[in-house]
Amino acid sequence: MEIKKWSYPDFPEYQTDLPDVKCIDSTGDEVRVLYHPNVEYADYGGQKLTLQVLEPSTRNHPDDLTYPIFVYVQGSAWMKQNVYRDLPQMAKIAALGYVVAVVEYRGSDVASSRSRFLMPKTPYAS
């Protein structure tokens, strides 16, 4: 197969009679989910804690809409979490119109028992 370097004006026009091609109409209001990985919110003596943020967006309104937030603090018996494990399920919630923040907290091997209860408040406390 020959690879051609088309310029935009030279690119061939779409042909509706292509076999096995189905055209899907789009309004621009279809929701997509943008992923913002490893957003740092705290540094405790070199241990950086991050958020995994999933944000709904549409082509027609990429930046001008505001959404409620869904904060997900994953259970892990106070051990180090795998903050990436539930992202596919959290993306479904984001697609419903919520910003989702998956919070990483310090595990019991590095933080006192009291700090485990305070940590999840840190990323969104004012």
JSON list of C-alpha atoms in Angstrom, two decimals:
[
{"chain": "A", "resi": 1, "resn": "MET", "atom": "CA", "xyz": [0.00, 0.00, 0.00]},
{"chain": "A", "resi": 2, "resn": "GLU", "atom": "CA", "xyz": [1.37, 3.35, -1.00]},
{"chain": "A", "resi": 3, "resn": "ILE", "atom": "CA", "xyz": [1.36, 6.04, 1.70]},
{"chain": "A", "resi": 4, "resn": "LYS", "atom": "CA", "xyz": [0.54, 9.43, 0.24]},
{"chain": "A", "resi": 5, "resn": "LYS", "atom": "CA", "xyz": [1.38, 12.78, 1.76]},
{"chain": "A", "resi": 6, "resn": "TRP", "atom": "CA", "xyz": [-1.75, 14.81, 1.12]},
{"chain": "A", "resi": 7, "resn": "SER", "atom": "CA", "xyz": [-2.02, 18.50, 1.75]},
{"chain": "A", "resi": 8, "resn": "TYR", "atom": "CA", "xyz": [-5.37, 19.62, 3.13]},
{"chain": "A", "resi": 9, "resn": "PRO", "atom": "CA", "xyz": [-6.60, 21.16, -0.18]},
{"chain": "A", "resi": 10, "resn": "ASP", "atom": "CA", "xyz": [-5.51, 18.06, -2.14]},
{"chain": "A", "resi": 11, "resn": "PHE", "atom": "CA", "xyz": [-7.12, 15.53, 0.18]},
{"chain": "A", "resi": 12, "resn": "PRO", "atom": "CA", "xyz": [-9.87, 13.66, -1.72]},
{"chain": "A", "resi": 13, "resn": "GLU", "atom": "CA", "xyz": [-13.45, 14.55, -0.94]},
{"chain": "A", "resi": 14, "resn": "TYR", "atom": "CA", "xyz": [-15.59, 12.06, 1.00]},
{"chain": "A", "resi": 15, "resn": "GLN", "atom": "CA", "xyz": [-17.57, 9.70, -1.21]},
{"chain": "A", "resi": 16, "resn": "THR", "atom": "CA", "xyz": [-20.90, 8.45, 0.11]},
{"chain": "A", "resi": 17, "resn": "ASP", "atom": "CA", "xyz": [-20.88, 5.35, -2.06]},
{"chain": "A", "resi": 18, "resn": "LEU", "atom": "CA", "xyz": [-17.99, 3.60, -0.31]},
{"chain": "A", "resi": 19, "resn": "PRO", "atom": "CA", "xyz": [-18.91, -0.03, 0.40]},
{"chain": "A", "resi": 20, "resn": "ASP", "atom": "CA", "xyz": [-19.45, -1.04, 4.05]},
{"chain": "A", "resi": 21, "resn": "VAL", "atom": "CA", "xyz": [-19.07, 2.54, 5.31]},
{"chain": "A", "resi": 22, "resn": "LYS", "atom": "CA", "xyz": [-21.73, 3.88, 7.64]},
{"chain": "A", "resi": 23, "resn": "CYS", "atom": "CA", "xyz": [-21.98, 7.59, 8.34]},
{"chain": "A", "resi": 24, "resn": "ILE", "atom": "CA", "xyz": [-22.77, 8.45, 11.98]},
{"chain": "A", "resi": 25, "resn": "ASP", "atom": "CA", "xyz": [-24.18, 11.92, 12.58]},
{"chain": "A", "resi": 26, "resn": "SER", "atom": "CA", "xyz": [-22.78, 13.96, 15.43]},
{"chain": "A", "resi": 27, "resn": "THR", "atom": "CA", "xyz": [-24.31, 16.95, 17.19]},
{"chain": "A", "resi": 28, "resn": "GLY", "atom": "CA", "xyz": [-21.20, 17.99, 19.11]},
{"chain": "A", "resi": 29, "resn": "ASP", "atom": "CA", "xyz": [-23.01, 17.52, 22.42]},
{"chain": "A", "resi": 30, "resn": "GLU", "atom": "CA", "xyz": [-21.84, 13.92, 22.84]},
{"chain": "A", "resi": 31, "resn": "VAL", "atom": "CA", "xyz": [-19.96, 13.58, 26.13]},
{"chain": "A", "resi": 32, "resn": "ARG", "atom": "CA", "xyz": [-16.35, 12.49, 26.12]},
{"chain": "A", "resi": 33, "resn": "VAL", "atom": "CA", "xyz": [-14.20, 12.02, 29.20]},
{"chain": "A", "resi": 34, "resn": "LEU", "atom": "CA", "xyz": [-10.86, 13.78, 29.57]},
{"chain": "A", "resi": 35, "resn": "TYR", "atom": "CA", "xyz": [-8.27, 12.17, 31.85]},
{"chain": "A", "resi": 36, "resn": "HIS", "atom": "CA", "xyz": [-5.88, 14.30, 33.92]},
{"chain": "A", "resi": 37, "resn": "PRO", "atom": "CA", "xyz": [-3.39, 11.83, 35.43]},
{"chain": "A", "resi": 38, "resn": "ASN", "atom": "CA", "xyz": [-1.40, 12.22, 38.63]},
{"chain": "A", "resi": 39, "resn": "VAL", "atom": "CA", "xyz": [-2.46, 15.73, 39.68]},
{"chain": "A", "resi": 40, "resn": "GLU", "atom": "CA", "xyz": [-0.31, 16.38, 42.73]},
{"chain": "A", "resi": 41, "resn": "TYR", "atom": "CA", "xyz": [-2.15, 17.78, 45.75]},
{"chain": "A", "resi": 42, "resn": "ALA", "atom": "CA", "xyz": [0.27, 17.14, 48.64]},
{"chain": "A", "resi": 43, "resn": "ASP", "atom": "CA", "xyz": [3.89, 16.32, 49.39]},
{"chain": "A", "resi": 44, "resn": "TYR", "atom": "CA", "xyz": [4.69, 14.72, 52.73]},
{"chain": "A", "resi": 45, "resn": "GLY", "atom": "CA", "xyz": [8.45, 14.54, 53.10]},
{"chain": "A", "resi": 46, "resn": "GLY", "atom": "CA", "xyz": [8.97, 13.54, 49.50]},
{"chain": "A", "resi": 47, "resn": "GLN", "atom": "CA", "xyz": [5.93, 11.30, 49.24]},
{"chain": "A", "resi": 48, "resn": "LYS", "atom": "CA", "xyz": [3.79, 12.97, 46.60]},
{"chain": "A", "resi": 49, "resn": "LEU", "atom": "CA", "xyz": [0.06, 12.29, 46.74]},
{"chain": "A", "resi": 50, "resn": "THR", "atom": "CA", "xyz": [-2.00, 12.60, 43.61]},
{"chain": "A", "resi": 51, "resn": "LEU", "atom": "CA", "xyz": [-5.50, 12.75, 42.24]},
{"chain": "A", "resi": 52, "resn": "GLN", "atom": "CA", "xyz": [-6.69, 10.97, 39.12]},
{"chain": "A", "resi": 53, "resn": "VAL", "atom": "CA", "xyz": [-9.18, 13.41, 37.60]},
{"chain": "A", "resi": 54, "resn": "LEU", "atom": "CA", "xyz": [-11.79, 12.50, 35.00]},
{"chain": "A", "resi": 55, "resn": "GLU", "atom": "CA", "xyz": [-13.66, 15.41, 33.43]},
{"chain": "A", "resi": 56, "resn": "PRO", "atom": "CA", "xyz": [-16.68, 15.36, 31.12]},
{"chain": "A", "resi": 57, "resn": "SER", "atom": "CA", "xyz": [-16.43, 17.51, 28.02]},
{"chain": "A", "resi": 58, "resn": "THR", "atom": "CA", "xyz": [-18.24, 18.07, 24.73]},
{"chain": "A", "resi": 59, "resn": "ARG", "atom": "CA", "xyz": [-17.05, 19.40, 21.40]},
{"chain": "A", "resi": 60, "resn": "ASN", "atom": "CA", "xyz": [-19.58, 22.27, 21.48]},
{"chain": "A", "resi": 61, "resn": "HIS", "atom": "CA", "xyz": [-18.78, 23.27, 25.07]},
{"chain": "A", "resi": 62, "resn": "PRO", "atom": "CA", "xyz": [-15.21, 22.15, 25.79]},
{"chain": "A", "resi": 63, "resn": "ASP", "atom": "CA", "xyz": [-14.49, 24.61, 28.62]},
{"chain": "A", "resi": 64, "resn": "ASP", "atom": "CA", "xyz": [-17.57, 26.68, 29.43]},
{"chain": "A", "resi": 65, "resn": "LEU", "atom": "CA", "xyz": [-19.65, 24.23, 31.48]},
{"chain": "A", "resi": 66, "resn": "THR", "atom": "CA", "xyz": [-19.30, 23.49, 35.18]},
{"chain": "A", "resi": 67, "resn": "TYR", "atom": "CA", "xyz": [-20.01, 20.08, 36.68]},
{"chain": "A", "resi": 68, "resn": "PRO", "atom": "CA", "xyz": [-20.51, 18.69, 40.18]},
{"chain": "A", "resi": 69, "resn": "ILE", "atom": "CA", "xyz": [-17.63, 16.68, 41.62]},
{"chain": "A", "resi": 70, "resn": "PHE", "atom": "CA", "xyz": [-17.65, 13.05, 42.69]},
{"chain": "A", "resi": 71, "resn": "VAL", "atom": "CA", "xyz": [-14.78, 12.33, 45.11]},
{"chain": "A", "resi": 72, "resn": "TYR", "atom": "CA", "xyz": [-13.79, 8.67, 45.23]},
{"chain": "A", "resi": 73, "resn": "VAL", "atom": "CA", "xyz": [-11.71, 7.49, 48.19]},
{"chain": "A", "resi": 74, "resn": "GLN", "atom": "CA", "xyz": [-10.84, 3.91, 47.40]},
{"chain": "A", "resi": 75, "resn": "GLY", "atom": "CA", "xyz": [-10.81, 1.33, 50.16]},
{"chain": "A", "resi": 76, "resn": "SER", "atom": "CA", "xyz": [-7.54, -0.55, 50.56]},
{"chain": "A", "resi": 77, "resn": "ALA", "atom": "CA", "xyz": [-7.34, -1.44, 54.26]},
{"chain": "A", "resi": 78, "resn": "TRP", "atom": "CA", "xyz": [-5.23, 1.72, 54.70]},
{"chain": "A", "resi": 79, "resn": "MET", "atom": "CA", "xyz": [-2.47, 0.29, 52.52]},
{"chain": "A", "resi": 80, "resn": "LYS", "atom": "CA", "xyz": [-1.11, 1.83, 49.31]},
{"chain": "A", "resi": 81, "resn": "GLN", "atom": "CA", "xyz": [-3.93, 2.05, 46.79]},
{"chain": "A", "resi": 82, "resn": "ASN", "atom": "CA", "xyz": [-3.94, 1.16, 43.13]},
{"chain": "A", "resi": 83, "resn": "VAL", "atom": "CA", "xyz": [-5.59, 4.44, 42.11]},
{"chain": "A", "resi": 84, "resn": "TYR", "atom": "CA", "xyz": [-5.77, 3.33, 38.48]},
{"chain": "A", "resi": 85, "resn": "ARG", "atom": "CA", "xyz": [-7.75, 0.13, 39.08]},
{"chain": "A", "resi": 86, "resn": "ASP", "atom": "CA", "xyz": [-11.25, 1.65, 39.10]},
{"chain": "A", "resi": 87, "resn": "LEU", "atom": "CA", "xyz": [-10.73, 4.33, 36.43]},
{"chain": "A", "resi": 88, "resn": "PRO", "atom": "CA", "xyz": [-12.85, 2.51, 33.82]},
{"chain": "A", "resi": 89, "resn": "GLN", "atom": "CA", "xyz": [-15.83, 2.46, 36.21]},
{"chain": "A", "resi": 90, "resn": "MET", "atom": "CA", "xyz": [-15.19, 6.05, 37.27]},
{"chain": "A", "resi": 91, "resn": "ALA", "atom": "CA", "xyz": [-15.15, 7.10, 33.59]},
{"chain": "A", "resi": 92, "resn": "LYS", "atom": "CA", "xyz": [-18.75, 5.90, 33.34]},
{"chain": "A", "resi": 93, "resn": "ILE", "atom": "CA", "xyz": [-19.68, 8.27, 36.18]},
{"chain": "A", "resi": 94, "resn": "ALA", "atom": "CA", "xyz": [-17.79, 11.12, 34.49]},
{"chain": "A", "resi": 95, "resn": "ALA", "atom": "CA", "xyz": [-19.70, 10.46, 31.26]},
{"chain": "A", "resi": 96, "resn": "LEU", "atom": "CA", "xyz": [-22.91, 11.13, 33.21]},
{"chain": "A", "resi": 97, "resn": "GLY", "atom": "CA", "xyz": [-21.75, 14.71, 33.85]},
{"chain": "A", "resi": 98, "resn": "TYR", "atom": "CA", "xyz": [-19.57, 14.56, 36.98]},
{"chain": "A", "resi": 99, "resn": "VAL", "atom": "CA", "xyz": [-15.96, 15.50, 37.47]},
{"chain": "A", "resi": 100, "resn": "VAL", "atom": "CA", "xyz": [-14.45, 12.50, 39.25]},
{"chain": "A", "resi": 101, "resn": "ALA", "atom": "CA", "xyz": [-11.42, 12.81, 41.54]},
{"chain": "A", "resi": 102, "resn": "VAL", "atom": "CA", "xyz": [-9.83, 9.56, 42.72]},
{"chain": "A", "resi": 103, "resn": "VAL", "atom": "CA", "xyz": [-7.89, 10.40, 45.89]},
{"chain": "A", "resi": 104, "resn": "GLU", "atom": "CA", "xyz": [-4.60, 8.77, 46.84]},
{"chain": "A", "resi": 105, "resn": "TYR", "atom": "CA", "xyz": [-3.86, 8.81, 50.57]},
{"chain": "A", "resi": 106, "resn": "ARG", "atom": "CA", "xyz": [-0.90, 7.73, 52.69]},
{"chain": "A", "resi": 107, "resn": "GLY", "atom": "CA", "xyz": [-1.01, 4.13, 53.80]},
{"chain": "A", "resi": 108, "resn": "SER", "atom": "CA", "xyz": [-0.69, 2.90, 57.38]},
{"chain": "A", "resi": 109, "resn": "ASP", "atom": "CA", "xyz": [2.94, 1.95, 56.80]},
{"chain": "A", "resi": 110, "resn": "VAL", "atom": "CA", "xyz": [3.93, 5.65, 56.49]},
{"chain": "A", "resi": 111, "resn": "ALA", "atom": "CA", "xyz": [1.22, 7.64, 58.32]},
{"chain": "A", "resi": 112, "resn": "SER", "atom": "CA", "xyz": [-0.25, 7.60, 61.81]},
{"chain": "A", "resi": 113, "resn": "SER", "atom": "CA", "xyz": [-3.74, 6.24, 62.33]},
{"chain": "A", "resi": 114, "resn": "ARG", "atom": "CA", "xyz": [-5.13, 9.75, 62.94]},
{"chain": "A", "resi": 115, "resn": "SER", "atom": "CA", "xyz": [-3.75, 11.12, 59.65]},
{"chain": "A", "resi": 116, "resn": "ARG", "atom": "CA", "xyz": [-5.55, 8.41, 57.68]},
{"chain": "A", "resi": 117, "resn": "PHE", "atom": "CA", "xyz": [-8.85, 9.99, 58.67]},
{"chain": "A", "resi": 118, "resn": "LEU", "atom": "CA", "xyz": [-7.70, 13.53, 57.88]},
{"chain": "A", "resi": 119, "resn": "MET", "atom": "CA", "xyz": [-5.92, 12.82, 54.58]},
{"chain": "A", "resi": 120, "resn": "PRO", "atom": "CA", "xyz": [-8.96, 12.43, 52.30]},
{"chain": "A", "resi": 121, "resn": "LYS", "atom": "CA", "xyz": [-10.08, 15.95, 53.27]},
{"chain": "A", "resi": 122, "resn": "THR", "atom": "CA", "xyz": [-6.84, 17.57, 52.07]},
{"chain": "A", "resi": 123, "resn": "PRO", "atom": "CA", "xyz": [-7.33, 17.66, 48.26]},
{"chain": "A", "resi": 124, "resn": "TYR", "atom": "CA", "xyz": [-10.59, 19.56, 48.34]},
{"chain": "A", "resi": 125, "resn": "ALA", "atom": "CA", "xyz": [-10.36, 21.49, 51.62]},
{"chain": "A", "resi": 126, "resn": "SER", "atom": "CA", "xyz": [-10.27, 25.24, 51.16]}
]
